[in-house]
């Protein structure tokens, strides 16, 4: 159906028509791409403007004067300590992902390969949590963390992650089922216990699947805004997104170029990860939709 | 994917219901049962604390009110639920938040239509750089919502680049309707890449011989699109619609960062945040709103489970 363009049996007139069609399609795709790219270009341009320039009533596309102090301010201004925010974000990322991934993979191993009683029940039990919105859990958790003196610390963002990630568990259960039982049997005959066969046999076999899930989780945590904005109020304790939110130029226009500079800086690590793993992002996404 | 299917694909034989399991469980087997359970214990404990218990407490709070005279919480029955819809001073904006949230869901079908068109263009033109466009169009989906909202707010200012480039003079950010249009515009654009990738994958899964057979029967491209492609990629449509609606019902950053609290764009979750966290003294009211939101989302999710195999084509 789709090979219209390369159909050699077409008459020259029709061929010209096909070429025209193809040019038109490219033009539309480039237009769409421009719409996608533009906000990022605008972000970068704005980050080099002075507050006066960025907020000026007279519209200018390029900065009147290219200034870098929006960036340098972020590194020196104690109200918006982006370096600290970066490290806070990394602390949340590393602790949640290291512990949470291990816990999730171990649970998935049990669901996929061990003789677990009431397997269906437990799986449905965990799955039912996926349909509860965070907003319906937020208030009791907020009160509890407050009463444990964990308000304005990173703990409310870290602790829930220690118990694993349900969507990661489900993904890994499906993946681990594809691993032949014979491999695990062999380990068992050699005297390996269940934990050893998980660590030494299963884990190395599903590394890539786990890596895939880790990247998605990493980006989710990196971009998470709601919980950090609720719990963190001291700039020194904020994650990157909470800090960016506190700079919101819709509330204070003077912050605009600095907020844009912060947006640029906080996006760079994401872009690096996304572009280096792009193939795998697109493929994982495509699979999720087709399987539904 | 359905839960029972997930379990059934285990490759193990299901125990026949007629044969009673009288087999004696060996010590080793019992040990495996125990270890298997210990392995799934952390997520279960996490679920019990952070989901089950939290839901129960939200439900309990929703029937409580804080008495400022006695300083303690007391049972107020359904008062919070009734106040949400009727009380002019306690909950003046809940009805508005519901309307806003639902209107803003329009970006879901828009992004799906844009994604479908883009996927169709990529297929029709046999575009060489198809992967390039897919990667590029998906960039907003992996970007931070806060960063995007900050820059989109800048774009939509009255003297901003949107008005200037299009020669318009619209006050996007302060109007009740215009701010919704602005949010729907940016969200449609930000979500169309994901829709495009999923539609493209769906289109590639349609068996080629169906098109060949229908060409022989004299069906044109347009006819083929509506009678073959569209019905066969309906699982993708359904998936995008449900996940889009569930995500949209929980929208918060748009109201908080992009609209900075403009009542034309406050959402249900923003209302909950305002009453329960920001004000910190209307937790009963906020909890009642949370319960209603949770019920709404559960209904949408159950629709997905129940009807996905009836509404959509599956092999």
Short mmCIF file of N, CA and C in Angstrom, two decimals, chain A residues 50-150:
data_model
loop_
_atom_site.label_atom_id
_atom_site.label_comp_id
_atom_site.label_asym_id
_atom_site.label_seq_id
_atom_site.Cartn_x
_atom_site.Cartn_y
_atom_site.Cartn_z
N UNK A 50 18.94 39.75 29.90
CA UNK A 50 18.84 40.37 31.23
C UNK A 50 17.36 40.37 31.63
N UNK A 51 17.03 40.42 32.92
CA UNK A 51 15.62 40.46 33.32
C UNK A 51 14.87 41.58 32.62
N UNK A 52 15.51 42.72 32.45
CA UNK A 52 14.88 43.87 31.80
C UNK A 52 14.55 43.53 30.35
N UNK A 53 15.51 42.92 29.68
CA UNK A 53 15.36 42.57 28.28
C UNK A 53 14.25 41.52 28.11
N UNK A 54 14.30 40.49 28.94
CA UNK A 54 13.33 39.40 28.81
C UNK A 54 11.91 39.88 29.10
N UNK A 55 11.76 40.81 30.01
CA UNK A 55 10.44 41.29 30.38
C UNK A 55 10.03 42.55 29.64
N UNK A 56 10.87 42.99 28.71
CA UNK A 56 10.59 44.25 28.03
C UNK A 56 9.30 44.18 27.22
N UNK A 57 8.58 45.30 27.17
CA UNK A 57 7.31 45.33 26.44
C UNK A 57 7.56 45.24 24.94
N UNK A 58 8.75 45.67 24.55
CA UNK A 58 9.07 45.61 23.13
C UNK A 58 9.65 44.23 22.82
N UNK A 59 9.09 43.57 21.83
CA UNK A 59 9.51 42.21 21.55
C UNK A 59 10.85 42.17 20.79
N UNK A 60 11.75 41.36 21.31
CA UNK A 60 13.00 41.12 20.59
C UNK A 60 13.28 39.63 20.58
N UNK A 61 13.70 39.17 19.44
CA UNK A 61 13.95 37.73 19.32
C UNK A 61 15.25 37.35 20.02
N UNK A 62 16.34 38.03 19.67
CA UNK A 62 17.65 37.72 20.27
C UNK A 62 17.91 38.63 21.46
N UNK A 63 18.75 38.19 22.38
CA UNK A 63 19.10 39.07 23.50
C UNK A 63 19.74 40.36 23.00
N UNK A 64 19.39 41.48 23.61
CA UNK A 64 20.01 42.77 23.24
C UNK A 64 21.50 42.67 23.55
N UNK A 65 21.74 42.10 24.72
CA UNK A 65 23.13 41.91 25.14
C UNK A 65 23.20 40.50 25.72
N UNK A 66 24.12 39.69 25.24
CA UNK A 66 24.21 38.30 25.74
C UNK A 66 24.87 38.31 27.11
N UNK A 67 24.14 37.92 28.14
CA UNK A 67 24.74 37.88 29.48
C UNK A 67 24.73 36.45 30.01
N UNK A 68 25.75 36.13 30.78
CA UNK A 68 25.85 34.78 31.34
C UNK A 68 25.56 34.77 32.84
N UNK A 69 25.26 35.95 33.41
CA UNK A 69 25.14 35.93 34.87
C UNK A 69 23.89 35.23 35.38
N UNK A 70 22.93 34.89 34.50
CA UNK A 70 21.81 34.07 34.95
C UNK A 70 22.32 32.69 35.36
N UNK A 71 23.32 32.23 34.62
CA UNK A 71 23.92 30.94 34.95
C UNK A 71 24.82 31.06 36.18
N UNK A 72 25.68 32.07 36.15
CA UNK A 72 26.62 32.19 37.27
C UNK A 72 25.88 32.48 38.58
N UNK A 73 24.75 33.24 38.48
CA UNK A 73 23.97 33.51 39.69
C UNK A 73 23.47 32.22 40.33
N UNK A 74 23.05 31.28 39.45
CA UNK A 74 22.52 30.02 39.99
C UNK A 74 23.59 29.28 40.81
N UNK A 75 24.85 29.49 40.42
CA UNK A 75 25.92 28.80 41.13
C UNK A 75 26.34 29.53 42.41
N UNK A 76 26.01 30.83 42.47
CA UNK A 76 26.48 31.59 43.63
C UNK A 76 25.36 32.07 44.55
N UNK A 77 24.16 32.31 44.00
CA UNK A 77 23.05 32.82 44.79
C UNK A 77 22.59 31.76 45.80
N UNK A 78 22.61 32.12 47.08
CA UNK A 78 22.25 31.13 48.10
C UNK A 78 20.75 30.85 48.14
N UNK A 79 19.93 31.72 47.54
CA UNK A 79 18.49 31.46 47.50
C UNK A 79 18.13 30.39 46.46
N UNK A 80 18.97 30.26 45.46
CA UNK A 80 18.70 29.28 44.41
C UNK A 80 19.93 28.42 44.15
N UNK A 81 20.30 27.60 45.14
CA UNK A 81 21.56 26.86 45.02
C UNK A 81 21.42 25.63 44.12
N UNK A 82 21.68 25.82 42.85
CA UNK A 82 21.40 24.74 41.90
C UNK A 82 22.34 23.54 42.09
N UNK A 83 23.55 23.80 42.55
CA UNK A 83 24.48 22.68 42.78
C UNK A 83 23.94 21.77 43.88
N UNK A 84 23.46 22.40 44.96
CA UNK A 84 22.89 21.60 46.06
C UNK A 84 21.67 20.84 45.57
N UNK A 85 20.84 21.54 44.78
CA UNK A 85 19.63 20.89 44.25
C UNK A 85 19.99 19.69 43.39
N UNK A 86 21.05 19.85 42.62
CA UNK A 86 21.52 18.74 41.79
C UNK A 86 21.90 17.55 42.66
N UNK A 87 22.68 17.81 43.71
CA UNK A 87 23.12 16.70 44.57
C UNK A 87 21.94 16.10 45.34
N UNK A 88 20.99 16.93 45.77
CA UNK A 88 19.80 16.38 46.43
C UNK A 88 19.04 15.44 45.49
N UNK A 89 18.91 15.88 44.24
CA UNK A 89 18.22 15.03 43.26
C UNK A 89 18.96 13.72 43.08
N UNK A 90 20.30 13.81 43.01
CA UNK A 90 21.10 12.59 42.82
C UNK A 90 20.96 11.66 44.04
N UNK A 91 20.89 12.24 45.23
CA UNK A 91 20.72 11.41 46.43
C UNK A 91 19.41 10.62 46.34
N UNK A 92 18.34 11.31 45.97
CA UNK A 92 17.04 10.63 45.84
C UNK A 92 17.14 9.54 44.77
N UNK A 93 17.67 9.92 43.62
CA UNK A 93 17.78 8.98 42.50
C UNK A 93 18.52 7.71 42.90
N UNK A 94 19.71 7.90 43.43
CA UNK A 94 20.58 6.75 43.69
C UNK A 94 19.98 5.85 44.77
N UNK A 95 19.53 6.46 45.88
CA UNK A 95 19.03 5.60 46.95
C UNK A 95 17.76 4.87 46.53
N UNK A 96 16.85 5.58 45.88
CA UNK A 96 15.60 4.93 45.46
C UNK A 96 15.88 3.85 44.43
N UNK A 97 16.72 4.17 43.45
CA UNK A 97 16.89 3.23 42.35
C UNK A 97 17.69 2.00 42.79
N UNK A 98 18.73 2.18 43.58
CA UNK A 98 19.52 1.02 44.00
C UNK A 98 18.67 0.08 44.84
N UNK A 99 18.05 0.61 45.87
CA UNK A 99 17.26 -0.25 46.76
C UNK A 99 15.98 -0.73 46.05
N UNK A 100 15.27 0.22 45.44
CA UNK A 100 13.99 -0.10 44.81
C UNK A 100 14.10 -1.11 43.68
N UNK A 101 15.15 -0.99 42.88
CA UNK A 101 15.32 -1.92 41.77
C UNK A 101 15.61 -3.33 42.28
N UNK A 102 16.45 -3.41 43.29
CA UNK A 102 16.77 -4.71 43.85
C UNK A 102 15.51 -5.37 44.42
N UNK A 103 14.75 -4.61 45.18
CA UNK A 103 13.52 -5.12 45.79
C UNK A 103 12.52 -5.55 44.71
N UNK A 104 12.39 -4.72 43.66
CA UNK A 104 11.44 -5.03 42.59
C UNK A 104 11.86 -6.29 41.83
N UNK A 105 13.15 -6.39 41.53
CA UNK A 105 13.63 -7.53 40.75
C UNK A 105 13.48 -8.82 41.56
N UNK A 106 13.74 -8.74 42.85
CA UNK A 106 13.61 -9.93 43.69
C UNK A 106 12.15 -10.39 43.74
N UNK A 107 11.24 -9.44 43.88
CA UNK A 107 9.81 -9.79 43.90
C UNK A 107 9.39 -10.37 42.56
N UNK A 108 9.87 -9.78 41.49
CA UNK A 108 9.52 -10.27 40.16
C UNK A 108 10.02 -11.70 39.97
N UNK A 109 11.21 -11.98 40.48
CA UNK A 109 11.79 -13.32 40.40
C UNK A 109 10.88 -14.32 41.11
N UNK A 110 10.40 -13.94 42.27
CA UNK A 110 9.50 -14.81 43.03
C UNK A 110 8.21 -15.07 42.24
N UNK A 111 7.63 -14.00 41.67
CA UNK A 111 6.40 -14.16 40.90
C UNK A 111 6.63 -15.01 39.66
N UNK A 112 7.78 -14.85 39.03
CA UNK A 112 8.00 -15.51 37.75
C UNK A 112 8.48 -16.94 37.90
N UNK A 113 9.30 -17.22 38.90
CA UNK A 113 9.99 -18.51 38.90
C UNK A 113 9.83 -19.36 40.15
N UNK A 114 9.34 -18.81 41.23
CA UNK A 114 9.27 -19.62 42.45
C UNK A 114 7.85 -20.13 42.69
N UNK A 115 7.77 -21.14 43.55
CA UNK A 115 6.45 -21.68 43.89
C UNK A 115 5.85 -20.80 44.96
N UNK A 116 5.22 -19.74 44.50
CA UNK A 116 4.62 -18.79 45.42
C UNK A 116 3.13 -19.10 45.53
N UNK A 117 2.66 -19.17 46.76
CA UNK A 117 1.23 -19.45 46.94
C UNK A 117 0.40 -18.19 46.70
N UNK A 118 -0.77 -18.37 46.17
CA UNK A 118 -1.71 -17.27 45.90
C UNK A 118 -1.08 -16.21 45.00
N UNK A 119 -0.37 -16.67 43.99
CA UNK A 119 0.36 -15.77 43.10
C UNK A 119 -0.55 -14.71 42.48
N UNK A 120 -1.67 -15.19 41.93
CA UNK A 120 -2.59 -14.27 41.25
C UNK A 120 -3.10 -13.21 42.20
N UNK A 121 -3.45 -13.66 43.39
CA UNK A 121 -3.98 -12.71 44.37
C UNK A 121 -2.98 -11.61 44.67
N UNK A 122 -1.74 -11.99 44.97
CA UNK A 122 -0.74 -10.98 45.34
C UNK A 122 -0.43 -10.04 44.18
N UNK A 123 -0.44 -10.61 42.98
CA UNK A 123 -0.15 -9.77 41.81
C UNK A 123 -1.27 -8.74 41.62
N UNK A 124 -2.50 -9.20 41.73
CA UNK A 124 -3.63 -8.28 41.61
C UNK A 124 -3.64 -7.27 42.75
N UNK A 125 -3.26 -7.74 43.90
CA UNK A 125 -3.20 -6.91 45.10
C UNK A 125 -2.27 -5.72 44.85
N UNK A 126 -1.06 -6.03 44.37
CA UNK A 126 -0.10 -4.96 44.10
C UNK A 126 -0.58 -4.07 42.96
N UNK A 127 -1.18 -4.71 41.96
CA UNK A 127 -1.61 -3.98 40.77
C UNK A 127 -2.71 -2.98 41.10
N UNK A 128 -3.55 -3.32 42.06
CA UNK A 128 -4.68 -2.45 42.37
C UNK A 128 -4.20 -1.07 42.81
N UNK A 129 -2.99 -1.01 43.37
CA UNK A 129 -2.45 0.27 43.79
C UNK A 129 -2.19 1.22 42.64
N UNK A 130 -2.05 0.65 41.42
CA UNK A 130 -1.71 1.50 40.28
C UNK A 130 -2.86 2.41 39.88
N UNK A 131 -4.07 2.05 40.31
CA UNK A 131 -5.18 2.91 39.88
C UNK A 131 -5.56 3.95 40.94
N UNK A 132 -4.79 4.01 42.01
CA UNK A 132 -5.08 5.03 43.03
C UNK A 132 -4.22 6.26 42.74
N UNK A 133 -4.84 7.42 42.53
CA UNK A 133 -4.04 8.60 42.24
C UNK A 133 -3.25 9.08 43.46
N UNK A 134 -2.11 9.67 43.21
CA UNK A 134 -1.26 10.14 44.31
C UNK A 134 -2.01 11.15 45.18
N UNK A 135 -2.88 11.93 44.57
CA UNK A 135 -3.61 12.95 45.33
C UNK A 135 -4.45 12.33 46.45
N UNK A 136 -4.87 11.07 46.24
CA UNK A 136 -5.69 10.42 47.26
C UNK A 136 -4.85 9.83 48.39
N UNK A 137 -3.54 9.84 48.25
CA UNK A 137 -2.65 9.28 49.27
C UNK A 137 -1.87 10.38 49.98
N UNK A 138 -1.85 11.52 49.32
CA UNK A 138 -0.94 12.59 49.69
C UNK A 138 -1.16 13.13 51.11
N UNK A 139 -2.41 13.39 51.48
CA UNK A 139 -2.65 14.06 52.76
C UNK A 139 -2.26 13.21 53.98
N UNK A 140 -2.68 11.95 54.08
CA UNK A 140 -2.24 11.16 55.23
C UNK A 140 -0.72 10.99 55.26
N UNK A 141 -0.12 10.79 54.09
CA UNK A 141 1.34 10.67 54.04
C UNK A 141 1.99 11.96 54.51
N UNK A 142 1.43 13.06 54.09
CA UNK A 142 1.97 14.36 54.47
C UNK A 142 1.93 14.53 55.99
N UNK A 143 0.79 14.18 56.57
CA UNK A 143 0.66 14.28 58.02
C UNK A 143 1.64 13.34 58.72
N UNK A 144 1.74 12.12 58.21
CA UNK A 144 2.61 11.13 58.85
C UNK A 144 4.07 11.58 58.80
N UNK A 145 4.51 12.03 57.64
CA UNK A 145 5.90 12.47 57.52
C UNK A 145 6.16 13.71 58.39
N UNK A 146 5.13 14.56 58.49
CA UNK A 146 5.26 15.73 59.35
C UNK A 146 5.46 15.31 60.80
N UNK A 147 4.66 14.34 61.24
CA UNK A 147 4.73 13.94 62.64
C UNK A 147 6.02 13.18 62.94
N UNK A 148 6.66 12.64 61.89
CA UNK A 148 7.95 11.97 62.10
C UNK A 148 9.13 12.93 61.89
N UNK A 149 8.83 14.22 61.85
CA UNK A 149 9.85 15.24 61.64
C UNK A 149 10.61 15.06 60.33
N UNK A 150 9.92 14.56 59.32
CA UNK A 150 10.59 14.36 58.05
C UNK A 150 10.17 15.42 57.02
#
